[in-house]
Amino acid sequence: MLTLKRGVAPSEKGEVPVSIAYDAQWMKPGKAMNSAEGYGEAIGSLSRKCVMTAHRSKVGPLANHRGSSGSMEPLMGAEIVTKLNTEENGVYVGCLCMDLDAKTPKAVAAAVKDTAYAPPKREHDPNHYVKAIRKRFIDVKKKIKFPNVFPPATQKKLGDEVALAVHQHRGSNGSKEKLRGAILNVVDHAFNNHLRCREFFACPCAPDAHGVIKRTISSYKNGEWLDLAGGDKERAAKLKQLLKCEFVSATSEAHVSALCHDNNTQVQRRVVHFNLGCSAALWC
């Protein structure tokens, strides 16, 4: 059920490195910071099946957590990795796909510090990556300070374009430079610059092999490109500058490298409200 990492040799004890995707769920969906109970789940990258679980609760007979609700996810992630890193399993976690939160990698690194295992290589979940970029749009909107520039509908459309670029060009066999270029090109495309669009997708607004342009009208609000945002080119130029800065930051070498994989924490999100007396093997 686990994915063996290609090109990575077994440890001195013969243990094989594996790749998993980890995420947590809460009794209050979307309320991680005030939930009294949470469940962590590790999914095999190839099988898309659950391979290990963890549980934290502040109340009831199964109470086993005294810290903040926000610390549940990192602690459950560390627990799962250390449970998998055993000689009995014959494997160790070589790669961990998760959201962009920095707390879980720190907790995992601390958990394996005094063991024979190195911290796993970190991979970004593509859906969480896109979500993080969407959050940056809120900051951009605050800096613009004009009501008619970069409204929520435009933010959603731009986020959807980022998601398409990420899912089309990421992958273990993908090119980091092409992935980075595709994400950065989202801004150029939105501002009616289609010079490089054909490198990344079949853009109908860019000339095809025969020099034919199939469409000139934008699919953004009111059919306008963002270079006409609010009818003011000066405001549009400021918006483009702010977006470019955010996209350059989001496409650093570390971020792009962490996206070049086939893993995904949300491919199979099984409900983990299970009988804790049962072993994971019975319900996978």
Coordinates of C-alpha atoms in Angstrom, one line a residue, residues 2-235:
L2 CA 3.0 2.3 0.3
T3 CA 5.0 3.7 -2.6
L4 CA 8.7 2.8 -2.7
K5 CA 10.9 5.7 -3.7
R6 CA 12.7 5.1 -6.9
G7 CA 16.5 5.5 -6.9
V8 CA 16.8 5.5 -3.1
A9 CA 18.7 2.7 -1.6
P10 CA 17.5 0.8 1.5
S11 CA 19.0 1.6 4.9
E12 CA 21.8 -0.4 6.5
K13 CA 19.2 -2.5 8.1
G14 CA 17.5 -3.2 4.8
E15 CA 14.5 -0.9 5.4
V16 CA 13.0 0.6 2.3
P17 CA 12.1 4.3 2.0
V18 CA 8.4 5.0 1.2
S19 CA 6.3 8.0 0.3
I20 CA 3.1 9.0 2.1
A21 CA 0.7 11.9 2.1
Y22 CA -0.5 13.2 5.4
D23 CA -3.4 15.4 6.4
A24 CA -5.7 15.9 9.4
Q25 CA -9.4 16.2 9.9
W26 CA -11.4 17.8 12.7
M27 CA -14.7 17.1 14.5
K28 CA -15.5 20.7 13.5
P29 CA -14.7 20.9 9.8
G30 CA -12.5 23.9 9.0
K31 CA -12.1 24.7 12.7
A32 CA -8.7 23.3 13.6
M33 CA -7.9 26.0 16.1
N34 CA -10.9 25.3 18.4
S35 CA -11.7 21.7 17.8
A36 CA -11.6 19.3 20.8
E37 CA -10.8 16.3 18.6
G38 CA -8.8 15.6 15.5
Y39 CA -7.7 12.6 13.4
G40 CA -4.6 12.3 11.3
E41 CA -4.3 10.1 8.3
A42 CA -1.4 8.9 6.1
I43 CA -2.2 7.7 2.6
G44 CA 0.1 5.6 0.5
S45 CA 1.2 7.6 -2.6
L46 CA 0.6 4.8 -5.0
S47 CA -2.3 2.8 -3.5
R48 CA -4.2 5.9 -2.3
K49 CA -5.2 3.8 0.7
C50 CA -4.8 4.6 4.4
V51 CA -1.7 3.1 5.9
M52 CA -1.6 4.7 9.4
T53 CA -3.8 6.9 11.6
A54 CA -3.5 9.0 14.7
H55 CA -6.0 10.5 17.1
R56 CA -6.0 13.4 19.5
S57 CA -8.8 14.4 21.9
K58 CA -9.2 16.8 24.7
V59 CA -12.4 15.3 26.1
G60 CA -14.0 12.0 26.9
P61 CA -12.6 8.6 27.8
L62 CA -10.1 8.8 24.9
A63 CA -8.7 12.1 26.0
N64 CA -4.9 12.2 25.2
H65 CA -4.1 15.8 24.4
R66 CA -3.6 18.7 26.7
G67 CA -2.1 21.3 24.4
S68 CA -3.7 23.7 21.9
S69 CA -5.9 22.4 19.1
G70 CA -3.5 23.8 16.6
S71 CA -0.7 21.5 17.9
M72 CA -2.8 18.3 17.2
E73 CA -1.9 18.1 13.5
P74 CA 1.9 18.4 14.0
L75 CA 1.9 15.9 16.8
M76 CA -0.2 13.3 14.9
G77 CA 2.1 13.7 11.9
A78 CA 5.1 13.0 14.1
E79 CA 3.4 10.0 15.7
I80 CA 2.6 8.5 12.3
V81 CA 6.1 8.9 11.0
T82 CA 7.7 7.4 14.1
K83 CA 5.3 4.4 14.0
L84 CA 6.1 3.7 10.4
N85 CA 9.8 4.1 11.0
T86 CA 10.3 0.7 12.7
E87 CA 12.3 -2.4 11.8
E88 CA 9.2 -4.5 12.1
N89 CA 7.6 -2.6 9.2
G90 CA 10.7 -2.9 7.1
V91 CA 10.2 0.6 5.8
Y92 CA 10.9 4.2 6.8
V93 CA 9.3 7.4 5.6
G94 CA 11.5 9.0 3.0
C95 CA 9.0 11.5 1.6
L96 CA 6.1 13.3 3.3
C97 CA 3.5 15.2 1.3
M98 CA 1.5 17.7 3.3
D99 CA 0.2 21.2 3.4
L100 CA 2.5 24.3 3.6
D101 CA 2.4 24.5 7.4
A102 CA 5.9 24.6 8.9
K103 CA 4.9 23.2 12.3
T104 CA 4.5 19.6 11.2
P105 CA 7.9 19.2 9.6
K106 CA 9.5 20.6 12.7
A107 CA 7.6 18.2 14.9
V108 CA 8.6 15.3 12.7
A109 CA 12.2 16.3 12.7
A110 CA 12.2 16.6 16.5
A111 CA 10.6 13.1 16.7
V112 CA 13.2 11.4 14.6
K113 CA 16.1 13.4 15.9
D114 CA 17.4 10.8 18.3
T115 CA 16.6 7.8 16.0
A116 CA 18.5 6.2 13.2
Y117 CA 16.2 7.9 10.6
A118 CA 16.6 11.2 8.9
P119 CA 13.6 13.6 8.5
P120 CA 11.6 12.8 5.4
K121 CA 11.9 15.0 2.3
R122 CA 9.0 17.4 2.3
E123 CA 6.5 17.7 -0.6
H124 CA 3.8 20.3 -1.1
D125 CA 0.2 19.1 -1.6
P126 CA -0.9 20.9 -4.8
N127 CA -4.3 21.8 -3.5
H128 CA -3.0 23.4 -0.3
Y129 CA -0.4 25.2 -2.4
V130 CA -3.1 26.8 -4.6
K131 CA -5.1 27.6 -1.5
A132 CA -2.0 29.4 -0.1
I133 CA -1.7 31.5 -3.2
R134 CA -5.4 32.4 -3.1
K135 CA -4.8 33.7 0.4
R136 CA -2.1 36.0 -1.0
F137 CA -4.7 37.6 -3.2
I138 CA -6.5 38.9 -0.1
D139 CA -3.3 40.8 0.9
V140 CA -3.0 42.1 -2.7
K141 CA -6.5 43.4 -2.6
K142 CA -5.9 45.2 0.7
K143 CA -2.8 47.0 -0.8
I144 CA -4.8 48.1 -3.9
K145 CA -7.5 49.9 -1.8
F146 CA -9.8 50.4 -4.8
P147 CA -13.2 48.8 -4.7
N148 CA -13.5 48.0 -8.4
V149 CA -10.0 46.5 -8.8
F150 CA -9.4 42.8 -8.2
P151 CA -12.9 41.8 -6.9
P152 CA -13.5 38.3 -5.4
A153 CA -14.8 37.0 -8.7
T154 CA -11.5 37.9 -10.4
Q155 CA -9.5 36.5 -7.5
K156 CA -11.4 33.2 -7.9
K157 CA -10.8 33.1 -11.6
L158 CA -7.1 33.8 -11.2
G159 CA -6.8 31.1 -8.5
D160 CA -8.5 28.6 -10.9
E161 CA -5.9 29.4 -13.5
V162 CA -3.1 28.7 -11.0
A163 CA -4.7 25.4 -10.1
L164 CA -4.8 24.4 -13.8
A165 CA -1.2 25.3 -14.3
V166 CA 0.0 23.4 -11.2
H167 CA -1.9 20.2 -12.0
Q168 CA -1.0 20.2 -15.7
H169 CA 2.8 20.6 -15.2
R170 CA 3.6 19.1 -11.8
G171 CA 4.7 15.5 -11.5
S172 CA 7.8 13.4 -10.7
N173 CA 8.8 13.5 -14.4
G174 CA 7.9 17.2 -14.9
S175 CA 10.3 20.1 -15.5
K176 CA 10.7 22.5 -12.6
E177 CA 11.4 25.3 -15.0
K178 CA 8.3 24.6 -17.0
L179 CA 6.2 24.4 -13.9
R180 CA 7.5 27.7 -12.6
G181 CA 7.0 29.3 -16.0
A182 CA 3.5 28.0 -16.2
I183 CA 2.6 29.5 -12.8
L184 CA 4.2 32.9 -13.6
N185 CA 2.5 33.0 -17.0
V186 CA -0.9 33.0 -15.3
V187 CA -0.3 36.7 -14.5
D188 CA 0.9 37.5 -18.0
H189 CA -2.1 35.8 -19.5
A190 CA -4.5 37.6 -17.2
F191 CA -3.0 40.9 -18.3
N192 CA -3.5 40.1 -22.0
N193 CA 0.1 39.1 -22.7
H194 CA 0.0 35.8 -24.5
L195 CA 3.6 35.7 -25.9
R196 CA 4.4 32.5 -23.9
C197 CA 1.0 31.0 -23.4
R198 CA 1.4 28.3 -26.1
E199 CA 4.5 27.0 -24.2
F200 CA 2.2 25.9 -21.4
F201 CA -1.3 25.4 -22.6
A202 CA -3.5 25.7 -25.8
C203 CA -4.4 29.3 -25.2
P204 CA -7.1 30.4 -27.7
C205 CA -6.0 34.0 -27.4
A206 CA -2.4 33.3 -28.6
P207 CA -1.7 32.6 -32.3
D208 CA -1.7 28.9 -33.2
A209 CA 0.7 27.2 -35.7
H210 CA -1.1 28.9 -38.5
G211 CA -1.1 32.4 -36.9
V212 CA -4.8 32.2 -36.1
I213 CA -6.2 33.8 -32.9
K214 CA -9.4 32.1 -32.0
R215 CA -10.5 34.5 -29.2
T216 CA -9.7 38.0 -28.0
I217 CA -12.3 38.4 -25.4
S218 CA -11.3 37.7 -21.8
S219 CA -13.0 35.1 -19.7
Y220 CA -12.6 37.4 -16.7
K221 CA -15.4 39.6 -15.4
N222 CA -17.1 41.7 -18.1
G223 CA -14.9 40.1 -20.7
E224 CA -12.0 42.5 -19.7
W225 CA -8.4 41.6 -19.2
L226 CA -6.8 42.8 -16.0
D227 CA -4.7 45.4 -17.8
L228 CA -8.0 47.4 -17.9
A229 CA -8.8 46.8 -14.3
G230 CA -11.4 49.3 -13.2
G231 CA -10.8 51.2 -16.4
D232 CA -7.6 52.7 -14.9
K233 CA -4.3 51.6 -16.4
E234 CA -2.3 53.1 -13.5
R235 CA -4.2 50.9 -11.0

